[in-house]
PDB file of C-alpha atoms in Angstrom:
ATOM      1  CA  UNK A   1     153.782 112.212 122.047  1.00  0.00           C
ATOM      2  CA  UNK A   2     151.052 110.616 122.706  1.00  0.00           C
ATOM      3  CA  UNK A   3     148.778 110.682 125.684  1.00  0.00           C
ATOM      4  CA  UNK A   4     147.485 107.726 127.172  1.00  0.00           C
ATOM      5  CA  UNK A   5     145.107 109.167 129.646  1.00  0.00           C
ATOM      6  CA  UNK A   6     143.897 111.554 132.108  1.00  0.00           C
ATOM      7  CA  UNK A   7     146.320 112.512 135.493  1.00  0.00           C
ATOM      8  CA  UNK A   8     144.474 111.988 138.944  1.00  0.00           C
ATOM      9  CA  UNK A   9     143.327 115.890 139.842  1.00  0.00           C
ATOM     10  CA  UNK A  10     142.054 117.251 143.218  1.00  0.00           C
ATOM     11  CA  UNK A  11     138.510 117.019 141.749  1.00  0.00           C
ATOM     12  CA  UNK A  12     138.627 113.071 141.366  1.00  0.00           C
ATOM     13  CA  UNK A  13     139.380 112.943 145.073  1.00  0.00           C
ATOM     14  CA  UNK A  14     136.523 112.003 147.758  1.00  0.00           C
ATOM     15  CA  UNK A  15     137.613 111.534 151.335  1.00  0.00           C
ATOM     16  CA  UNK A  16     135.597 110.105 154.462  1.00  0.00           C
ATOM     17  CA  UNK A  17     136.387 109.900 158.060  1.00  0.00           C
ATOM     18  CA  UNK A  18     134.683 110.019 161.702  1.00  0.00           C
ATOM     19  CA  UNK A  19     131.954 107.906 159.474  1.00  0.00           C
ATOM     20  CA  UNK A  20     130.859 110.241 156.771  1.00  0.00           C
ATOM     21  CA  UNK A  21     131.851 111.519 153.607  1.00  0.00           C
ATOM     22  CA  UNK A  22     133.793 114.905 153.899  1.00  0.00           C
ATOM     23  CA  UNK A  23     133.580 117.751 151.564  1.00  0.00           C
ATOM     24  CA  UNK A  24     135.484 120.570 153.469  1.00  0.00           C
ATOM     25  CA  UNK A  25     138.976 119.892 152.508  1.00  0.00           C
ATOM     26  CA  UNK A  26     141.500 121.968 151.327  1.00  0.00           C
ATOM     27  CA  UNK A  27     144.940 120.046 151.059  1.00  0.00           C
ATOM     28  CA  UNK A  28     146.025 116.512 152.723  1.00  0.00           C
ATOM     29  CA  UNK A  29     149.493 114.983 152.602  1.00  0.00           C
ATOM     30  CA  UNK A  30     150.377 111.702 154.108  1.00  0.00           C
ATOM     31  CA  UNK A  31     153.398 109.584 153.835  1.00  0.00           C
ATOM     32  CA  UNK A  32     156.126 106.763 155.585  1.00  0.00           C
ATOM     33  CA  UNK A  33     159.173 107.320 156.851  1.00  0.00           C
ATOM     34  CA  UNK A  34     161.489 104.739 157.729  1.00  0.00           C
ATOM     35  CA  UNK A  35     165.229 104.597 159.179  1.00  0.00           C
ATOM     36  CA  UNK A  36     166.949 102.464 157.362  1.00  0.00           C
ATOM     37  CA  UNK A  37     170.726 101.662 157.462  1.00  0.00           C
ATOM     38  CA  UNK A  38     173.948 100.384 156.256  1.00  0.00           C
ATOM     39  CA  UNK A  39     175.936  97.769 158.627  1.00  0.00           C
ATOM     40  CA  UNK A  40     179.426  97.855 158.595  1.00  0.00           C
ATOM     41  CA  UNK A  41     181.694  95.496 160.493  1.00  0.00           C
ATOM     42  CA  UNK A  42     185.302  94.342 159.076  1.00  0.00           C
ATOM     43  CA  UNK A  43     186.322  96.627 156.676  1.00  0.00           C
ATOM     44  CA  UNK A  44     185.155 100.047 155.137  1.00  0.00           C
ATOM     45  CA  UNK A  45     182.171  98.684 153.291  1.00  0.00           C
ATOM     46  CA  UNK A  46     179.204  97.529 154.641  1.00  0.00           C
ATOM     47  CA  UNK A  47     178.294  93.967 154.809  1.00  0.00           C
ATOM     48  CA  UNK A  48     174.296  94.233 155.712  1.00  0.00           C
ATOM     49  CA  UNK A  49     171.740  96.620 156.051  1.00  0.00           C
ATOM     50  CA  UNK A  50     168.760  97.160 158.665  1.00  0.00           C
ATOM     51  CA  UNK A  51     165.498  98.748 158.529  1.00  0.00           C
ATOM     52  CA  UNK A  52     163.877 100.204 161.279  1.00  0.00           C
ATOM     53  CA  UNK A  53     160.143 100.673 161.838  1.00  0.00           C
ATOM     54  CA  UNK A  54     157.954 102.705 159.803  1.00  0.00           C
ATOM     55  CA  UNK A  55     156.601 106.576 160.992  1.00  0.00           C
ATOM     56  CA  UNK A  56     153.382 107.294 159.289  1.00  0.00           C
ATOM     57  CA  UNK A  57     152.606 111.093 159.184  1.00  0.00           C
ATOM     58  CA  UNK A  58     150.686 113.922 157.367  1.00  0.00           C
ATOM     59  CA  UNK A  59     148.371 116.802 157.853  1.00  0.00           C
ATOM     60  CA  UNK A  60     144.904 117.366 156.906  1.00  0.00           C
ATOM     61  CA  UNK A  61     143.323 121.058 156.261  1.00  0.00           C
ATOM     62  CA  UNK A  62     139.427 121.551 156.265  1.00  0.00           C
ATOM     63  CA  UNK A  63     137.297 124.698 155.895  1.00  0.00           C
ATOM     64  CA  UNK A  64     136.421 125.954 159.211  1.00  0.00           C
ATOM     65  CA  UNK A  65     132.989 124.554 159.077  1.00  0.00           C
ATOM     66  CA  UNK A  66     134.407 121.648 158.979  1.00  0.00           C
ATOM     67  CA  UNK A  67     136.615 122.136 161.625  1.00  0.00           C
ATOM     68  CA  UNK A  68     133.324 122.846 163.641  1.00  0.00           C
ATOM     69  CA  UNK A  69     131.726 119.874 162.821  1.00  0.00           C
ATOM     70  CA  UNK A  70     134.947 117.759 163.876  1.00  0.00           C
ATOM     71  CA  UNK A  71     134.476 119.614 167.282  1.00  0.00           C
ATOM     72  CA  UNK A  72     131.072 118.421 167.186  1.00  0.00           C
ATOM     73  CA  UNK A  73     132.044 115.007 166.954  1.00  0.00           C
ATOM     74  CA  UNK A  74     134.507 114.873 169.048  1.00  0.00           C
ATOM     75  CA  UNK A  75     132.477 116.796 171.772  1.00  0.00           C
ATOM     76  CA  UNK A  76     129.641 114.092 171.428  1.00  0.00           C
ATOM     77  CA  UNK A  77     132.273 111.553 172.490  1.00  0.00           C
ATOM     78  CA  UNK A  78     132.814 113.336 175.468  1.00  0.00           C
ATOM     79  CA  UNK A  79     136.711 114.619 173.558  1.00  0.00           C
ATOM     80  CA  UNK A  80     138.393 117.460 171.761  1.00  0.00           C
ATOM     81  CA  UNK A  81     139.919 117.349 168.523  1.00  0.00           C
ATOM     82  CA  UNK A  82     143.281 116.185 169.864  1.00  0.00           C
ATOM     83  CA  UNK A  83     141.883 113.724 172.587  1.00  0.00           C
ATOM     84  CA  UNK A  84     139.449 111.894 169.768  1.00  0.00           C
ATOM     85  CA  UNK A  85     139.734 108.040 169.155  1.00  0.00           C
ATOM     86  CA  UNK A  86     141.772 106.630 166.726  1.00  0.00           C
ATOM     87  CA  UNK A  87     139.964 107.097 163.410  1.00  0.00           C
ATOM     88  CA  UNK A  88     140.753 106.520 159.548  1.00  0.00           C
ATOM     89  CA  UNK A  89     140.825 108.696 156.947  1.00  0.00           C
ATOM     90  CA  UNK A  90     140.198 107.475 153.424  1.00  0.00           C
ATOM     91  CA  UNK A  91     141.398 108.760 150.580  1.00  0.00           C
ATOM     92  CA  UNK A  92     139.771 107.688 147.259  1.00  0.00           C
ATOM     93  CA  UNK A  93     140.780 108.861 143.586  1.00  0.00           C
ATOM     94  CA  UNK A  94     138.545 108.098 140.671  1.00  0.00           C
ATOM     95  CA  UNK A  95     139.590 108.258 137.159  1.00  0.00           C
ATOM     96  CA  UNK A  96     138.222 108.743 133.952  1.00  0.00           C
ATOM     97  CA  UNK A  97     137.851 104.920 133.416  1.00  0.00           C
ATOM     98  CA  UNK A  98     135.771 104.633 136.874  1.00  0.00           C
ATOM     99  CA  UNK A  99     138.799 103.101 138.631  1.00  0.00           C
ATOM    100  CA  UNK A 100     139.043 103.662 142.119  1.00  0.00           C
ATOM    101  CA  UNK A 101     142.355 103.957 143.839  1.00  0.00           C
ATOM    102  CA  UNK A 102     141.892 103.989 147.502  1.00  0.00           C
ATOM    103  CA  UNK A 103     144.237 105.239 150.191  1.00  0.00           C
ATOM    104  CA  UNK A 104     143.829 104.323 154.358  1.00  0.00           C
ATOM    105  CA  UNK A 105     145.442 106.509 157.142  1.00  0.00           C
ATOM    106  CA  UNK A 106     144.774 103.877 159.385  1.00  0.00           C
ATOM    107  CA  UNK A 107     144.336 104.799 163.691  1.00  0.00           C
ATOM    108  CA  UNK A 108     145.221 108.741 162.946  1.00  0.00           C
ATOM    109  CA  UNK A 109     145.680 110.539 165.579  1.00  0.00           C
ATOM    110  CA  UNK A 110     145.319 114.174 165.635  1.00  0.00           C
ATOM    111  CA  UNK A 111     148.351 116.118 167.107  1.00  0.00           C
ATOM    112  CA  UNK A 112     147.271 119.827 166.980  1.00  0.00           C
ATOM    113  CA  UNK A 113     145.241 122.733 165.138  1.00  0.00           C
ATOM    114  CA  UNK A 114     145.360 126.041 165.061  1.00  0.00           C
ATOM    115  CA  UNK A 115     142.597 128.266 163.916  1.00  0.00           C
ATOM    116  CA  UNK A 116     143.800 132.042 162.149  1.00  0.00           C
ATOM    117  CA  UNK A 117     142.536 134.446 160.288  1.00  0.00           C
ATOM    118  CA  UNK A 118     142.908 137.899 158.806  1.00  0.00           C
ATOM    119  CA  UNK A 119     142.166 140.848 156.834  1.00  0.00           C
ATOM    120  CA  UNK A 120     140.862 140.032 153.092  1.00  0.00           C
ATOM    121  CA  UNK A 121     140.485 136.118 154.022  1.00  0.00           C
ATOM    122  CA  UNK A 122     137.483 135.282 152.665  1.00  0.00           C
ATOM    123  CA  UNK A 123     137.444 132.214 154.140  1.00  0.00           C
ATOM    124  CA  UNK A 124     139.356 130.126 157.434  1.00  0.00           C
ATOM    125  CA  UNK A 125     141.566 127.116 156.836  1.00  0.00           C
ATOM    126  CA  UNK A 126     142.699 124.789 159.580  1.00  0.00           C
ATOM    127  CA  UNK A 127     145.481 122.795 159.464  1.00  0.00           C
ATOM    128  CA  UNK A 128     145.129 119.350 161.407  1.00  0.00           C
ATOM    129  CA  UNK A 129     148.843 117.604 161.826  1.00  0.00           C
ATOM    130  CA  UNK A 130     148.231 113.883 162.434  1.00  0.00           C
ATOM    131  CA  UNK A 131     150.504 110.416 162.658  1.00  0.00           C
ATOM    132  CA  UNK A 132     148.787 107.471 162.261  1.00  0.00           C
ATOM    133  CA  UNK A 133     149.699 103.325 162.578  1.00  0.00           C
ATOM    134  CA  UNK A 134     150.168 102.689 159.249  1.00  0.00           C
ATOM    135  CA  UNK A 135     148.987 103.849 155.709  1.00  0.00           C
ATOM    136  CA  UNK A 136     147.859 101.314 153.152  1.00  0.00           C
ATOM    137  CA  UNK A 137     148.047 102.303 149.751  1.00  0.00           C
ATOM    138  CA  UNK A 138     145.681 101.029 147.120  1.00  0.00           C
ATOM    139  CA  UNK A 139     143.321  98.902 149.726  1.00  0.00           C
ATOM    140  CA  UNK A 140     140.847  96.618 148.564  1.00  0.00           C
TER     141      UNK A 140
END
């Protein structure tokens, strides 16, 4: 077997939103959904199919500083974490060979957090659930 080169790894990954670079993040998923669907008409096959529109999704979980300085933010814009603007979040993943590969969650909009903790944590997490208008994979 032979290998060819290294796997993208959670340290190649940078990400940046509400204009800065963002180091407090713990986990992020993000992905489409789309209906799509078999016509049938005459018959017990189908003779077309349809696609419906896409439903961009995914979650987001900082370090609670973090979380405080998204309060912050939204706070100076007169909001709260679920009332903010429409905002991106890029995602960008460098490999070994200096090649960037850059993912958009474009016009996110936060849907809800939750802040927990408990005995032995030696840390907080918050989980931010967010949809967003579309997700462009490897932008320019």
């Amino acid at each position: 077997m032979t290998i060819n080169g290294k796997e993208y790894s959670w340290a190649d990954i940078q990400f940046a939103f509400l204009g800065r670079a963002v180091l407090g993040v713990v986990a992020i998923k993000y992905g489409e959904k789309r209906d799509r669907k078999f016509i049938r008409a005459v018959g017990n096959k189908p003779v077309a199919y349809a696609n419906g529109s896409p439903d961009c999704n995914g979650s987001i979980t900082v370090l609670q500083s973090e979380f405080e300085a998204i309060v912050a933010a939204a706070k100076a814009a007169g909001k709260t974490p679920t009332t903010l603007a429409p905002f991106d979040i890029i995602t960008q993943y460098l490999d070994d060979s200096n090649l960037m590969i850059k993912d958009i969650c474009k016009s996110v909009l936060t849907l809800e957090w939750e802040k927990a903790s408990k005995q032995g944590d030696l840390n907080m997490e918050v989980e931010i659930p967010f949809t967003c208008a579309e997700i462009e994979l490897q932008a320019a």
